[in-house]
XYZ file of C-alpha atoms in Angstrom:
356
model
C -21.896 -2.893 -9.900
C -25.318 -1.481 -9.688
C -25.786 -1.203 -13.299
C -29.075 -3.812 -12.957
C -30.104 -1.640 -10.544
C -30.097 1.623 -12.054
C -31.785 0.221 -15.087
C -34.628 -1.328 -12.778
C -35.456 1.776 -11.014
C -35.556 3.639 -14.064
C -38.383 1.917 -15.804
C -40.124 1.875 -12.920
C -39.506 -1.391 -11.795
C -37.779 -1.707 -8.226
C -41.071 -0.428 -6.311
C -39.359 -0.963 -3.056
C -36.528 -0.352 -1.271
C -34.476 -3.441 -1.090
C -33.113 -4.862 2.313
C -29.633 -4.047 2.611
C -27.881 -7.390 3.555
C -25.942 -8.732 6.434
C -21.783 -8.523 5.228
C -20.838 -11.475 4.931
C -17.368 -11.331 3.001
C -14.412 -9.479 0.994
C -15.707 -8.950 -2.361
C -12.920 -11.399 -3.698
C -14.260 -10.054 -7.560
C -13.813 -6.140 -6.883
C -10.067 -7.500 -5.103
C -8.897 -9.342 -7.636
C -9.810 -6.945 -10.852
C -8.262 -3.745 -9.267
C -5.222 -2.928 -11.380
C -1.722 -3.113 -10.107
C 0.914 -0.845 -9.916
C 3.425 -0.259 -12.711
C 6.646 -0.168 -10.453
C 6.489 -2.269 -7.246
C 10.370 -1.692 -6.095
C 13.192 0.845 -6.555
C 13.906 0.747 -10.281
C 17.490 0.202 -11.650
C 20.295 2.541 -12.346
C 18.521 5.500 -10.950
C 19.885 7.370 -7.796
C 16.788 8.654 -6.405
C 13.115 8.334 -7.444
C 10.815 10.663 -5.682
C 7.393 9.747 -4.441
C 5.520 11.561 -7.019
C 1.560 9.984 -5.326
C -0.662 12.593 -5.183
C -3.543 11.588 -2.609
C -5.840 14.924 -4.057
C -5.525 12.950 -7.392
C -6.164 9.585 -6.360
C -9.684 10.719 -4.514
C -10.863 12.426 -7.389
C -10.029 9.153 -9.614
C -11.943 7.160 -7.107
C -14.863 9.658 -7.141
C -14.856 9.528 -11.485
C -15.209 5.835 -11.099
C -17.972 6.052 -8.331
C -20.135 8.057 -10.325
C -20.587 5.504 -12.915
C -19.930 2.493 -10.868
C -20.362 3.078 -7.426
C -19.714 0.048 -4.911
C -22.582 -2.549 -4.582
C -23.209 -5.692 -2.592
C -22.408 -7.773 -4.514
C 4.813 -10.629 -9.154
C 6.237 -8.286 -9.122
C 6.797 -5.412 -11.580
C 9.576 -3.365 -12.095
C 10.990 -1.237 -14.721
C 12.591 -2.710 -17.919
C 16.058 -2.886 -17.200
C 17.987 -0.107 -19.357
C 20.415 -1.703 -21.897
C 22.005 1.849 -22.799
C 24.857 3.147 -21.756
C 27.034 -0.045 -20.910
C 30.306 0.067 -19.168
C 29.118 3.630 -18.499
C 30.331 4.898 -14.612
C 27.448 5.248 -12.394
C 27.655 7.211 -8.784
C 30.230 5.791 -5.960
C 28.575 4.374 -2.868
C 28.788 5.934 0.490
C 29.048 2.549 2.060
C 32.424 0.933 3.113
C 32.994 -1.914 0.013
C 34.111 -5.721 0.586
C 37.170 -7.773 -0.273
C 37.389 -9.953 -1.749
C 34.502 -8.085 -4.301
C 32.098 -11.085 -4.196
C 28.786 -11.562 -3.253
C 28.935 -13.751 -1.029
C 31.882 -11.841 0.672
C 29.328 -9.083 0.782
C 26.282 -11.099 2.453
C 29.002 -12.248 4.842
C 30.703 -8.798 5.636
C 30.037 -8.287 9.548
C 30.436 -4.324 9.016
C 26.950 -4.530 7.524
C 25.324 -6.612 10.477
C 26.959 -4.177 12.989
C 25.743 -1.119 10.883
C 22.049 -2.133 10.820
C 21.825 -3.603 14.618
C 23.144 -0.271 15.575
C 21.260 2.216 13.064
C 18.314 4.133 15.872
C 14.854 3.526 16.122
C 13.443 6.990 14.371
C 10.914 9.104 16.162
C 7.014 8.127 15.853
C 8.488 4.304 14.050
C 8.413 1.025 15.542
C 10.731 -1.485 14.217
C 9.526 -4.375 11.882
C 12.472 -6.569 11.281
C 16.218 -6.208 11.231
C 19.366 -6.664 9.644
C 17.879 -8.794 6.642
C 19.521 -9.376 2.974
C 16.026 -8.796 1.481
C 14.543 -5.216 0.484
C 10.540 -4.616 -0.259
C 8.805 -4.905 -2.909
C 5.468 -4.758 -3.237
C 2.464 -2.866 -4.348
C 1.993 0.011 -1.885
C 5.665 1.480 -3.180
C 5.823 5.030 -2.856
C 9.773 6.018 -4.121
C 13.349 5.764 -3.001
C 16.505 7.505 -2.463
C 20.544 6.915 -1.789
C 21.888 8.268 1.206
C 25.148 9.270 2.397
C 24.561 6.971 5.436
C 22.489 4.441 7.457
C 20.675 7.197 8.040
C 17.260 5.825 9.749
C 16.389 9.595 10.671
C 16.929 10.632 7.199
C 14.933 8.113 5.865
C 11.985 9.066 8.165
C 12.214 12.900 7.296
C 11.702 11.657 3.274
C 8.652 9.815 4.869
C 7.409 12.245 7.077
C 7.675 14.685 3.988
C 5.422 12.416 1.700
C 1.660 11.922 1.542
C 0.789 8.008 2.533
C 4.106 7.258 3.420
C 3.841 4.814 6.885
C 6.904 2.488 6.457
C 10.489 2.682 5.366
C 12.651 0.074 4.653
C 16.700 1.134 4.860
C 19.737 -1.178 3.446
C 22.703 -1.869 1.687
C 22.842 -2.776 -1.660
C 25.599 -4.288 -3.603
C 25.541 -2.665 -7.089
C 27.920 -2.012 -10.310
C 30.327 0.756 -10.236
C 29.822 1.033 -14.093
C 26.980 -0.270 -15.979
C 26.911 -3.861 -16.775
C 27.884 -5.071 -20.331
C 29.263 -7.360 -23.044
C 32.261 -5.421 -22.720
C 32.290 -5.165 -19.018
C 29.756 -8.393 -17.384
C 30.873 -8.390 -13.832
C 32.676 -4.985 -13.154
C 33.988 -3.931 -9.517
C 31.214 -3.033 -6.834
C 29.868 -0.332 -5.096
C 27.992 -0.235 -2.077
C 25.274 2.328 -1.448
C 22.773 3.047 1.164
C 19.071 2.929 0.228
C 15.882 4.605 1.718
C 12.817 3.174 0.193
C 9.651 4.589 1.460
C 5.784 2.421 1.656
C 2.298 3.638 1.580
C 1.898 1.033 3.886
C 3.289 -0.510 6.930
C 6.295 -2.752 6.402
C 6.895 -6.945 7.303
C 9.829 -8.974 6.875
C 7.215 -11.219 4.454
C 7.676 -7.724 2.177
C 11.076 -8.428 2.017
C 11.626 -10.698 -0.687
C 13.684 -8.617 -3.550
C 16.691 -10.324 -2.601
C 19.038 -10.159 -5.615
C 19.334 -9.445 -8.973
C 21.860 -10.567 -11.975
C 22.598 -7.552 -14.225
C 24.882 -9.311 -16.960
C 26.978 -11.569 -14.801
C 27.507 -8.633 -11.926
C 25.251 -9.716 -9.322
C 23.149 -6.960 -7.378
C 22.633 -8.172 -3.749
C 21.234 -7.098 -0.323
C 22.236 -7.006 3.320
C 21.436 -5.347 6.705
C 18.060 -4.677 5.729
C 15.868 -2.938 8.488
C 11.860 -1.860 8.375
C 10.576 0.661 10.339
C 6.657 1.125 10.396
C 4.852 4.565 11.587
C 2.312 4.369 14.859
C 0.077 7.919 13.424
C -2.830 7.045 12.067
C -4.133 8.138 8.678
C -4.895 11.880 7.963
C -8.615 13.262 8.814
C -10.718 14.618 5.987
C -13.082 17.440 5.317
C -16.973 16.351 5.980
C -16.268 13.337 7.910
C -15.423 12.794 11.514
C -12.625 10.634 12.340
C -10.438 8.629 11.875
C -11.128 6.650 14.657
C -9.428 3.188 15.248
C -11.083 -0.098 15.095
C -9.697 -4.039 15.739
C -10.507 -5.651 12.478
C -12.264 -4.634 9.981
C -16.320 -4.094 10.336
C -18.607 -6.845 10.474
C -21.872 -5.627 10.300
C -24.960 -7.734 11.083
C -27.151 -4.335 8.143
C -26.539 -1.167 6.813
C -23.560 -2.562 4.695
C -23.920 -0.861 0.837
C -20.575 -1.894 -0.271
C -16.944 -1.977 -0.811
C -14.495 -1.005 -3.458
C -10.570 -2.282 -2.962
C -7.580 0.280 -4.438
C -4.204 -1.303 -5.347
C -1.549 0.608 -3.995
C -0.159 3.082 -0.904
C -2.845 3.153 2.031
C -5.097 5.941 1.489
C -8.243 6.529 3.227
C -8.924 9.642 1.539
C -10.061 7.147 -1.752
C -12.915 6.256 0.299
C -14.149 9.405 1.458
C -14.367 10.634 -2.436
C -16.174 7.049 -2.945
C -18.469 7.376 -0.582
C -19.704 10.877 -0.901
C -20.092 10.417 -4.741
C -21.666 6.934 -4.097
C -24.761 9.065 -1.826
C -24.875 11.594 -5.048
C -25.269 8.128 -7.224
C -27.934 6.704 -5.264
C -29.995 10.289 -4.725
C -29.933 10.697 -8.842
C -30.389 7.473 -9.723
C -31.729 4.803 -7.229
C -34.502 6.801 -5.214
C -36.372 3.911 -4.165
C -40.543 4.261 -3.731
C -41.021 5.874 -0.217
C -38.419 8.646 -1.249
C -35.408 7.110 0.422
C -31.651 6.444 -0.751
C -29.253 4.608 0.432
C -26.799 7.414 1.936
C -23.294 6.430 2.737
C -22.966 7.860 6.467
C -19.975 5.606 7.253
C -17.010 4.104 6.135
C -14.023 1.580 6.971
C -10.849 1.725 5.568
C -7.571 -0.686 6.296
C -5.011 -2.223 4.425
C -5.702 -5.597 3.107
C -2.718 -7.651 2.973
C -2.209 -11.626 0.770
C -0.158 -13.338 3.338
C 1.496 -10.974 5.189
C 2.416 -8.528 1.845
C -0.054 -5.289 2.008
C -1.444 -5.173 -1.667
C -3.685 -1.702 -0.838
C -6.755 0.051 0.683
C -10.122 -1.711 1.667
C -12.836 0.975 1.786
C -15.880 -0.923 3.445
C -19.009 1.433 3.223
C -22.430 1.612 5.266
C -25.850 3.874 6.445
C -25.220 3.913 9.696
C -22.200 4.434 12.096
C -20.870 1.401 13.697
C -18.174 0.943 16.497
C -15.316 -1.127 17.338
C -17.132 -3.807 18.921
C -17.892 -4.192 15.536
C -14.533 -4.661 14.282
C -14.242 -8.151 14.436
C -13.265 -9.494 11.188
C -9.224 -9.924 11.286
C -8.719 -11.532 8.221
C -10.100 -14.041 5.616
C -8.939 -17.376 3.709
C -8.898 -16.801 -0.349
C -8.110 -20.259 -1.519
C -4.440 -21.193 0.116
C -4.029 -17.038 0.545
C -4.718 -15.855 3.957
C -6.332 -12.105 3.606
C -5.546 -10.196 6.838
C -6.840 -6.613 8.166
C -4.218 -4.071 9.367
C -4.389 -0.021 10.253
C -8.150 -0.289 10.085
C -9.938 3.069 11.033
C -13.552 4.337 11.075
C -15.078 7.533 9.500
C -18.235 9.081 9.966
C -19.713 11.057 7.670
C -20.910 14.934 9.089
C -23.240 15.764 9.554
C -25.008 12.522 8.953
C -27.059 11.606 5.680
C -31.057 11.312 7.175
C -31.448 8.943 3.232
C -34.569 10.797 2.156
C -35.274 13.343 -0.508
């Protein structure tokens, strides 16, 4: 926070303008206090839940909190399971069912292993695992829906059709035919297929929601296949870009500060941040030869705790900088290795010249 700062330069103290420092690394504090989603992974009993992110919102919620606390140098969670409507009938699955109707029949079932080494590649997706009996979870959820079929294409269309949407992750999932209760613990099963889709790209270390007891029925997972999009993130008004990088920047000046957002991958949180961060600086922290600190450049990427993306890394500076730059791939946080994915560069234009 520049709060010190601020204070400083308005009584007159900061005379002048401080030395920006070399980057050294990820602000572990800002990282660790950003709050977490509500809903990491496709809540229960619910046929479809539609991606309902709005990137417009989410840059002009990043911009509020820049212009009071602008960036300076310094397990999951689901829904509560419902308990209503026990024994009531929920929606048949498309898939073809196992007998004998146990779980362990299911996670054997060779139908399912055929059905996801055979589903197609879509369009513009690379595949990132295959035929696993674990769905994500994780913090850059976006929404999910049940499909007719192992539909891959299907699955890519919902993606294509949502805002930060770059992975998909499409299974079969054992569930209850009727709702779990004291009156009816384990019913008969029903198999559906499931399109969940990620505001990031998607590992098989993301796939980790293996099963789940509702009552005694037991909810379980198999021919689980990932599918991560190669286009980068969107452009945006005032900036040029996005242009790709290797890691993230290391820069030996220039470096103002970051600001880390739980949640999908969106870029567009640090364009709002670092315009509003320039307005901060020219209102508040003019220093004494009648420069600012303007934000002319920014990197985003997703930053990702051992393999599992948690959200966007916005990484802001005065000056442009270029991939040869880019060479910060990841960090150690304790036992936690950090790492730097779908890392992109944005300059701001035209630039900022940082005087009044």
């Amino acid at each position: 926070m520049r709060s010190a700062v601020v204070l400083a330069a308005l009584a007159g103290i900061a005379t002048a303008s401080p030395l920006l420092p070399r980057q050294s690394s990820f602000d572990w504090d800002d990282i660790e206090s950003a709050p977490q989603p509500a809903v990491q992974s496709p809540p229960e009993f619910v046929k479809s839940d539609p991606v309902d992110y709005s990137p417009s919102a989410a840059a002009s919620s990043a911009a509020q909190e820049a212009s009071t606390d602008p960036p300076s140098v310094s397990k999951r969670s689901i829904l509560n399971k419902r308990t209503d409507n026990a024994c009531s009938s929920q929606p048949a699955g498309a898939a073809p069912t196992t007998s004998p109707d146990t779980d362990q029949a299911f996670l054997q079932n060779p139908t399912y292993d055929s059905i996801a080494e055979n589903a197609p590649i879509p369009q513009g997706y690379s595949q990132s695992f295959s035929d696993l009996h674990g769905a994500v979870e994780g913090p850059t959820y976006l929404g999910y829906y049940t499909l007719t079929s192992y539909d891959t294409v299907k699955c890519q269309q919902y993606c294509d059709a949502a805002p930060a949407c770059y992975g998909i992750n499409v299974y079969l999932e054992r569930d209850a035919s009727v709702v779990p209760g004291s009156a009816c613990p384990n019913p008969p099963s029903t198999v559906n297929y499931k399109c969940s889709l990620w505001g990031s790209a998607v590992t098989d270390s993301m796939a980790t929601q293996t099963s789940q007891y509702q009552n005694d029925f037991h909810v379980v997972i198999a021919g689980s296949n990932g599918y991560s999009k190669n286009a980068p993130p969107p452009s945006y008004a005032g900036f040029s870009g996005p242009t790709e990088l290797g890691g993230a920047i290391q820069a030996p000046s220039g470096y103002i500060g970051s600001r880390f957002f739980s949640g999908p991958y969106d870029p567009s949180q640090c364009a709002a941040t670092c315009q509003e961060t320039t307005q901060f600086d020219k209102d508040h922290i003019v220093h004494s030869d009648g420069t600012y600190d303007a934000c002319n450049f920014f990197n985003s990427f997703v930053l990702s705790d051992n393999d599992v993306p948690q959200g966007t890394e916005c990484q802001f500076y005065t000056q442009v900088w270029d991939k040869s730059y880019s060479t910060n791939y990841g960090q150690y946080n304790g036992n936690d290795y950090w790492s730097v994915s779908s890392s992109y560069g944005y300059a701001l234009s035209p630039q900022d010249p940082g005087h009044v």
